[in-house]
Amino acid sequence: MRDEGPWTVPTEQSSGESRRQGAITKSGSRHARRLLVEAAWHYRRPPRLGTTLERRQQAQSEAAIAIAWKAQQRLHRTWRRLDTKRGKRRTILAVAVARQLVGFVWAIATAD
């Protein structure tokens, strides 16, 4: 996976065969990191197309809408999988989902 933002990269301590990953680094934009993690909390709930979202999507391209819908489904699935099967703390879940969210934001920004 390409590295879209330094604020979502975990710290790493490696020596020989051992590899330990820690918390995300504090490099990059503090504001962007906070916004991404806050946005990630919304993926706890299943994706649905409400009237407000439907109205907002009218001015968007079909490619952006398709990427956004794929993102909603995948990020909710990731949240649910990590929460139920692995029992991760919810703050860690939010950061993991935020990291994936960066990829979808990048895809929409670079879509033709």
XYZ file of C-alpha atoms in Angstrom:
112
model
C 0.000 0.000 0.000
C 1.374 3.395 -0.894
C 2.020 5.936 1.799
C -0.566 8.729 1.423
C 0.158 10.599 4.614
C 2.899 10.561 7.223
C 0.330 11.141 9.993
C -1.098 7.622 9.599
C 2.172 5.674 9.604
C 2.921 3.581 12.715
C 6.263 3.903 14.474
C 8.461 0.861 14.127
C 11.211 -0.700 16.213
C 12.955 -3.514 14.341
C 15.987 -5.585 15.173
C 16.899 -8.757 13.337
C 13.825 -10.967 13.157
C 11.720 -8.973 15.619
C 9.421 -6.228 14.406
C 7.322 -4.110 16.731
C 4.917 -1.449 15.521
C 3.773 1.251 17.877
C 1.445 4.230 17.806
C 1.009 6.414 14.744
C 3.670 9.050 14.278
C 2.940 12.637 15.161
C 4.524 13.979 11.984
C 2.426 15.707 9.372
C -0.654 17.821 9.833
C -2.141 17.590 13.312
C -5.394 19.071 12.014
C -5.697 16.550 9.153
C -4.920 13.644 11.499
C -7.637 14.761 13.913
C -10.206 15.232 11.127
C -9.501 11.782 9.697
C -9.820 10.048 13.066
C -13.018 11.967 13.867
C -14.455 10.985 10.476
C -13.493 7.347 11.066
C -15.846 7.131 14.061
C -18.802 7.434 11.666
C -18.027 4.030 10.167
C -19.252 2.269 13.317
C -22.731 2.422 11.814
C -23.768 0.530 8.665
C -23.710 2.571 5.450
C -27.006 3.811 4.089
C -28.180 6.373 1.586
C -30.379 8.910 3.372
C -32.126 11.908 1.878
C -29.406 14.346 2.951
C -26.637 12.251 1.417
C -28.670 11.699 -1.729
C -29.118 15.466 -2.114
C -25.391 16.080 -1.555
C -24.440 13.506 -4.184
C -26.414 15.204 -6.970
C -23.557 17.581 -7.765
C -20.860 14.867 -7.652
C -19.404 12.739 -10.436
C -20.428 9.100 -10.791
C -16.828 7.996 -10.195
C -16.640 9.885 -6.888
C -20.001 8.469 -5.764
C -18.872 4.916 -6.596
C -15.597 5.333 -4.690
C -17.423 6.872 -1.717
C -19.962 4.032 -1.540
C -17.195 1.424 -1.773
C -15.374 3.272 1.026
C -18.438 3.307 3.268
C -18.964 -0.424 2.869
C -15.322 -1.394 3.294
C -14.616 0.885 6.255
C -17.715 -0.278 8.135
C -16.765 -3.903 7.418
C -13.233 -3.233 8.710
C -14.572 -1.594 11.871
C -16.956 -4.481 12.553
C -14.308 -7.143 11.862
C -11.700 -5.584 14.145
C -14.265 -4.886 16.870
C -15.962 -8.279 17.033
C -13.306 -10.757 15.971
C -10.186 -9.177 17.417
C -11.621 -7.194 20.305
C -9.497 -4.120 19.615
C -10.019 -0.923 21.597
C -12.266 1.527 19.806
C -9.668 4.277 19.736
C -7.307 1.924 17.906
C -10.134 0.970 15.546
C -10.723 4.623 14.692
C -7.059 5.135 13.791
C -6.985 1.941 11.684
C -10.101 3.008 9.784
C -8.705 6.548 9.385
C -5.602 5.085 7.747
C -7.765 3.292 5.181
C -9.905 6.399 4.738
C -6.825 8.305 3.537
C -6.575 5.893 0.606
C -10.163 6.530 -0.437
C -9.752 10.302 -0.104
C -6.676 10.049 -2.310
C -8.593 7.958 -4.865
C -11.378 10.535 -5.107
C -8.901 13.420 -5.324
C -7.006 11.799 -8.208
C -10.022 10.339 -10.056
C -10.532 11.610 -13.573
